[in-house]
Structure formats: C-alpha cells, structure tokens
PDB file of C-alpha atoms in Angstrom:
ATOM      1  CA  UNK A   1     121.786 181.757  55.909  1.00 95.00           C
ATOM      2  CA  UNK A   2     118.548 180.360  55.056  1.00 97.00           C
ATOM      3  CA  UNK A   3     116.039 179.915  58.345  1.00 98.00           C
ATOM      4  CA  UNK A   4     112.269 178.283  58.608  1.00 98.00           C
ATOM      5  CA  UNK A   5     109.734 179.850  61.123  1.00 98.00           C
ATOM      6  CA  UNK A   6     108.135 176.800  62.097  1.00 96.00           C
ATOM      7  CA  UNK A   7     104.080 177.735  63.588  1.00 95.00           C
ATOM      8  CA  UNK A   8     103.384 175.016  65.945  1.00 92.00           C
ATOM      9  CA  UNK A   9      99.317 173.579  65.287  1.00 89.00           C
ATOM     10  CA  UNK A  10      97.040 173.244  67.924  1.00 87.00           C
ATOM     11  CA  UNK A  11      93.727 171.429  68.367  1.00 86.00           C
ATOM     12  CA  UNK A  12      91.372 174.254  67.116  1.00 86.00           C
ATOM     13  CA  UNK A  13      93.604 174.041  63.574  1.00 86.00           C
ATOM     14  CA  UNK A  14      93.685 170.399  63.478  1.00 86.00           C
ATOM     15  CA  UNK A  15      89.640 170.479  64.229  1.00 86.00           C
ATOM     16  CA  UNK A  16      88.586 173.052  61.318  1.00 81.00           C
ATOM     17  CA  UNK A  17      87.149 172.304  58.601  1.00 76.00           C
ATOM     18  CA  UNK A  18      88.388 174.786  56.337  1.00 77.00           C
ATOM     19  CA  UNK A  19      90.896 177.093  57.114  1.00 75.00           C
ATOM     20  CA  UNK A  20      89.310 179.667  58.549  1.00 78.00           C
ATOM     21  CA  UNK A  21      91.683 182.473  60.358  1.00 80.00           C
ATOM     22  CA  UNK A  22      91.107 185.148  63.322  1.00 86.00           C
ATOM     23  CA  UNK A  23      90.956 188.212  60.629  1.00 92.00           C
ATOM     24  CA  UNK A  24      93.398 190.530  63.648  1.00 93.00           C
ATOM     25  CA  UNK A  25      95.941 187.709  63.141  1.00 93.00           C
ATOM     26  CA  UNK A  26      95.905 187.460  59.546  1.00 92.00           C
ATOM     27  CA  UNK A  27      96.382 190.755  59.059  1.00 96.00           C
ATOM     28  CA  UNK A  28      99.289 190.751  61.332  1.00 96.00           C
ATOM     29  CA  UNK A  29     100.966 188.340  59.377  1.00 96.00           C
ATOM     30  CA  UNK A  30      99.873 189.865  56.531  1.00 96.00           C
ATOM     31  CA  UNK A  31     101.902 193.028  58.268  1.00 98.00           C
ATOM     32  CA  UNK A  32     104.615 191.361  59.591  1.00 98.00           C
ATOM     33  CA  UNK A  33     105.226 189.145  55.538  1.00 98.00           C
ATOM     34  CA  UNK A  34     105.260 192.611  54.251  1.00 98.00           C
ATOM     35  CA  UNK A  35     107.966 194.013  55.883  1.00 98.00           C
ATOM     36  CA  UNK A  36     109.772 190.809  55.372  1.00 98.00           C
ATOM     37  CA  UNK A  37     109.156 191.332  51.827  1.00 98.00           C
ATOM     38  CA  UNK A  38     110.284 194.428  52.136  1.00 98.00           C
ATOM     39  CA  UNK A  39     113.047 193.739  53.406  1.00 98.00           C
ATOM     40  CA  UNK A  40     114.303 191.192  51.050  1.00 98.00           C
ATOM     41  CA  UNK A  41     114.493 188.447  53.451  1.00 98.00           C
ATOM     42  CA  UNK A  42     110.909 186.466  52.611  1.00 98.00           C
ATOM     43  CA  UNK A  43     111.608 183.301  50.605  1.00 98.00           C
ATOM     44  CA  UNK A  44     108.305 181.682  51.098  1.00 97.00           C
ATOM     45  CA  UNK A  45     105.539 181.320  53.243  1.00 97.00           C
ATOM     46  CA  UNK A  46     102.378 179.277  53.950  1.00 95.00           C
ATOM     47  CA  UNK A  47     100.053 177.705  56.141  1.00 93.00           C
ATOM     48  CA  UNK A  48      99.419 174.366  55.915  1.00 93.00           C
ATOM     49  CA  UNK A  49      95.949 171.798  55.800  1.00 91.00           C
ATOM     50  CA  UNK A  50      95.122 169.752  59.207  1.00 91.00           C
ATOM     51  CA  UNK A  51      97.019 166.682  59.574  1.00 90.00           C
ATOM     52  CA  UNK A  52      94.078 164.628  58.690  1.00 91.00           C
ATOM     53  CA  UNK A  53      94.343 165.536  54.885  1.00 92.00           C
ATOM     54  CA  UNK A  54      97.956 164.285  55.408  1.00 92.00           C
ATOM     55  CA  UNK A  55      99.989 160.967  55.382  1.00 94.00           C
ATOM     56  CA  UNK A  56     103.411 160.146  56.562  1.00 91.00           C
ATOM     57  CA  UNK A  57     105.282 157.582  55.057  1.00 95.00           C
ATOM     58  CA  UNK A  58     106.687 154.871  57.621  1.00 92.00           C
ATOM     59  CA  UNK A  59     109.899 153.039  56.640  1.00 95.00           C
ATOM     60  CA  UNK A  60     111.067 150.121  58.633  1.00 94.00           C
ATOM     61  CA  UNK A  61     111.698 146.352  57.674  1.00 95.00           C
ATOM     62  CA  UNK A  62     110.010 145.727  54.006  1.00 94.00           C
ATOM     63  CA  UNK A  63     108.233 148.261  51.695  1.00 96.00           C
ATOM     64  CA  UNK A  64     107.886 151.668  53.313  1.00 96.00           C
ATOM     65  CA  UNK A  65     103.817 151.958  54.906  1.00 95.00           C
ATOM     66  CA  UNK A  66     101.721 154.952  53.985  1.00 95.00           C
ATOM     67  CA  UNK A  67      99.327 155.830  57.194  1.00 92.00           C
ATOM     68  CA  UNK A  68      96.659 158.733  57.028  1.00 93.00           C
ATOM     69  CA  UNK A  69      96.097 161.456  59.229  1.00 90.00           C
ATOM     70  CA  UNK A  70      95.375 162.566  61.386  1.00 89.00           C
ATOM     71  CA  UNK A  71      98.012 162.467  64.323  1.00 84.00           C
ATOM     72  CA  UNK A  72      97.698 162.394  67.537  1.00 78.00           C
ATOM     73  CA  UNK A  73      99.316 165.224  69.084  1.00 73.00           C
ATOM     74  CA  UNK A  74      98.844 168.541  67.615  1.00 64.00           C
ATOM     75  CA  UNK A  75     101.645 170.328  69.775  1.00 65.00           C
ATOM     76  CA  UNK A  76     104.201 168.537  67.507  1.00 82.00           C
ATOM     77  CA  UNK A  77     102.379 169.259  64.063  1.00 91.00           C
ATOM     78  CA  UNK A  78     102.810 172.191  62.134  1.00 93.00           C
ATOM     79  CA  UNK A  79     100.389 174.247  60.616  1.00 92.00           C
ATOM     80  CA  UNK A  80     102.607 176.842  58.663  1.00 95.00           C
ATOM     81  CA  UNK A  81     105.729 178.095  58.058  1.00 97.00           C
ATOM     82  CA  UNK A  82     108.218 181.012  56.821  1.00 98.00           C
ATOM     83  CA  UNK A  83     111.114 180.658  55.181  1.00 98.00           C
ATOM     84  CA  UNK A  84     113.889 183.735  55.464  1.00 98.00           C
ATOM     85  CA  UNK A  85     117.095 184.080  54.160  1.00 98.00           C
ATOM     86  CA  UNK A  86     119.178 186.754  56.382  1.00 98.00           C
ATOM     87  CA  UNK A  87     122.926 187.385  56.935  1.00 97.00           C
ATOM     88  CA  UNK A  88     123.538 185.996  60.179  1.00 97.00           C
ATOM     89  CA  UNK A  89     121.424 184.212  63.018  1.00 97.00           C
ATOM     90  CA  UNK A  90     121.309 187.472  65.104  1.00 98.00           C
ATOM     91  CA  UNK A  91     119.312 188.974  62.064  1.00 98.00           C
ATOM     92  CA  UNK A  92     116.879 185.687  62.309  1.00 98.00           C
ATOM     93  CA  UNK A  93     116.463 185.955  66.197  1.00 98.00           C
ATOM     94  CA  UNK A  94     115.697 189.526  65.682  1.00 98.00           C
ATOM     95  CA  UNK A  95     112.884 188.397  62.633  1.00 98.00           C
ATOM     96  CA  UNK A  96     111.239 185.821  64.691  1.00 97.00           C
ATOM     97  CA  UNK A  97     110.781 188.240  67.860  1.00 97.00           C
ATOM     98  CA  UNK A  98     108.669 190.028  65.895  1.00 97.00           C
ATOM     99  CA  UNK A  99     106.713 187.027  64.323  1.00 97.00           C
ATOM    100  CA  UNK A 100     102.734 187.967  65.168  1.00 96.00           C
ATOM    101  CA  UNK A 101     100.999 185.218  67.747  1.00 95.00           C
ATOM    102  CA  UNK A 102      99.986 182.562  65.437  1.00 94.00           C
ATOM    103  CA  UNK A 103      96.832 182.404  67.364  1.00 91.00           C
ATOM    104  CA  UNK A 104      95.913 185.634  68.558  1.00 91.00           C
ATOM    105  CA  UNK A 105      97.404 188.106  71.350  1.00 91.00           C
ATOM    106  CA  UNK A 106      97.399 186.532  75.029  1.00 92.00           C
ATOM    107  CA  UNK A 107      96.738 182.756  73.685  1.00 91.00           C
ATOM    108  CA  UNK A 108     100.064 179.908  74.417  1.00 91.00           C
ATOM    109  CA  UNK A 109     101.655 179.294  70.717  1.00 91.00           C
ATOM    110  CA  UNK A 110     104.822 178.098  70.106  1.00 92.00           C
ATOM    111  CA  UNK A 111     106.832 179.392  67.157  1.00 95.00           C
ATOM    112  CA  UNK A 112     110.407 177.540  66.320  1.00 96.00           C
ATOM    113  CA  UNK A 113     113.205 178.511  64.459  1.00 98.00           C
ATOM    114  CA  UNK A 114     115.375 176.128  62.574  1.00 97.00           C
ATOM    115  CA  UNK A 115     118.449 177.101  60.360  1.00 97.00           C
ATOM    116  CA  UNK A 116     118.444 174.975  56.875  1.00 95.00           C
ATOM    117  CA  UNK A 117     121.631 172.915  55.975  1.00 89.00           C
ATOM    118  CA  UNK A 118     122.914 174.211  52.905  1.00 84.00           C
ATOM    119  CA  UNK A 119     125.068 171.425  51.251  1.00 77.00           C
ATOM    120  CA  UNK A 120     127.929 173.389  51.427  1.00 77.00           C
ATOM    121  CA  UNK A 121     128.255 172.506  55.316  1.00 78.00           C
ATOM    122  CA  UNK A 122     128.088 168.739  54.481  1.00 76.00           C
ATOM    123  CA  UNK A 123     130.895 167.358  54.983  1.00 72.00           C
ATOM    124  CA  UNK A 124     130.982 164.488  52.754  1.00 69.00           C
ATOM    125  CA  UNK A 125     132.244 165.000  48.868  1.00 67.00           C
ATOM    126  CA  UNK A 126     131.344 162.646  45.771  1.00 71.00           C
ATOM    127  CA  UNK A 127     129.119 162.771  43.082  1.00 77.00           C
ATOM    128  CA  UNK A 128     125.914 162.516  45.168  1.00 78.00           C
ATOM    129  CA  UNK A 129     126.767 165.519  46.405  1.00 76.00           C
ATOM    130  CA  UNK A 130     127.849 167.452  43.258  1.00 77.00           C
ATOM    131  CA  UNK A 131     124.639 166.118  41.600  1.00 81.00           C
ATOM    132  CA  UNK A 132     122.604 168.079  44.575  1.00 78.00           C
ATOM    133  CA  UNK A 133     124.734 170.962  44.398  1.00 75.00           C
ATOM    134  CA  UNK A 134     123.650 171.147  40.629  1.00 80.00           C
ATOM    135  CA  UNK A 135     120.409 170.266  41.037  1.00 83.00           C
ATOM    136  CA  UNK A 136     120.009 173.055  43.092  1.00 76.00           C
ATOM    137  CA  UNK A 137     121.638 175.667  40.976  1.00 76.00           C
ATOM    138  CA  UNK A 138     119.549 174.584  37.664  1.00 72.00           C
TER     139      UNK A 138
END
C-alpha cells in the first residue's frame, strides 16, 4: 500500500524567495527520512517551489487555459510531500504520527495522508487499462 504525506503550505512558504528552511526542522526531517529509509518504507520525498513559480492548467469548454501562480489560498497548497509504501494503513497512521512539524514545534501545520490508487483496485478492464498496468511495470 503506497501512501503520500501531503505538507500543507502556508503564507511564510508561499512569500520566500528561495527556499530557505528553519535548520531544527530540517534536520528533523532529515531524522525522521532516515529512519524511513531505514526502514524500507521511503519511496520519495521533496519539497516543493511557491505556487507562484507554478501554473495549473484549467479545462472547461474549448482548449484547456494555462493560468500562473500564484494562488490564493495557501492552506490548500502544498509545499512538499512523502511518499511511503507500508503493509497496511495502521503502519501509515503510525509513520505519519511521527512526521516532524513542517514548520517548527508549537506552530499550526497541517499534514494529510492520502492512500494512492493502484490500478489494480480499478474496477474497469480493457486495454487502457492493461496499457497502464504495463506502463507501469516497464
């Protein structure tokens, strides 16, 4: 079972500059990716520009509309992420208890958990499907 820590941005990342981290938190994370590593459960892991060196892609009637960064509100960005793959969601609960404060002890940060879809749940069969299965196996 394949799960993404989702980090939640906040003004202060969506206003620097560069990326420029509290050193106590990165070397939490750096800590806490370690063990995951460790562990064999770390897939991948990064943080992730402000929104305004982003674009999302708008579809709709006609051709689908690029618009530029940044968005408005930061609470539903995301600044980073880690993925994990464990054996069951008990085993991800227990991961993501442990993820460090994404802004530093004491602060409000929210830190979500989503499970992937692996295309074995889909329940839908055809050559789409096969093709993506294979895709993925290459």
């Amino acid at each position: 079972m394949r799960f993404m820590i989702i980090v939640r941005s906040i003004p202060e990342f969506e206003a620097q500059a560069t990326p420029s981290p509290d050193p106590a938190v990165f070397d939490a994370m750096l800590q806490f990716h370690q063990e995951l590593a460790r562990a064999g459960v770390l897939l991948d892991a990064s943080g992730l520009h402000p929104s305004r060196k982003g674009w999302q892609v708008r579809h709709g009637q006609g051709a689908p509309r690029i618009v530029d960064g940044p968005f408005a509100e930061a609470k539903e960005l995301i600044a980073g992420y880690t993925l994990i793959q464990v054996r069951s969601r008990d085993e991800a609960i227990e991961w993501s208890r442990r993820f460090p404060n994404p802004v530093g002890e004491g602060k409000p940060a929210t830190v979500e958990v989503r499970q992937l879809i692996d295309l074995d749940e889909i329940q839908a069969d055809g050559p789409s499907v096969e093709a993506f299965r294979q895709m993925l196996q290459a």
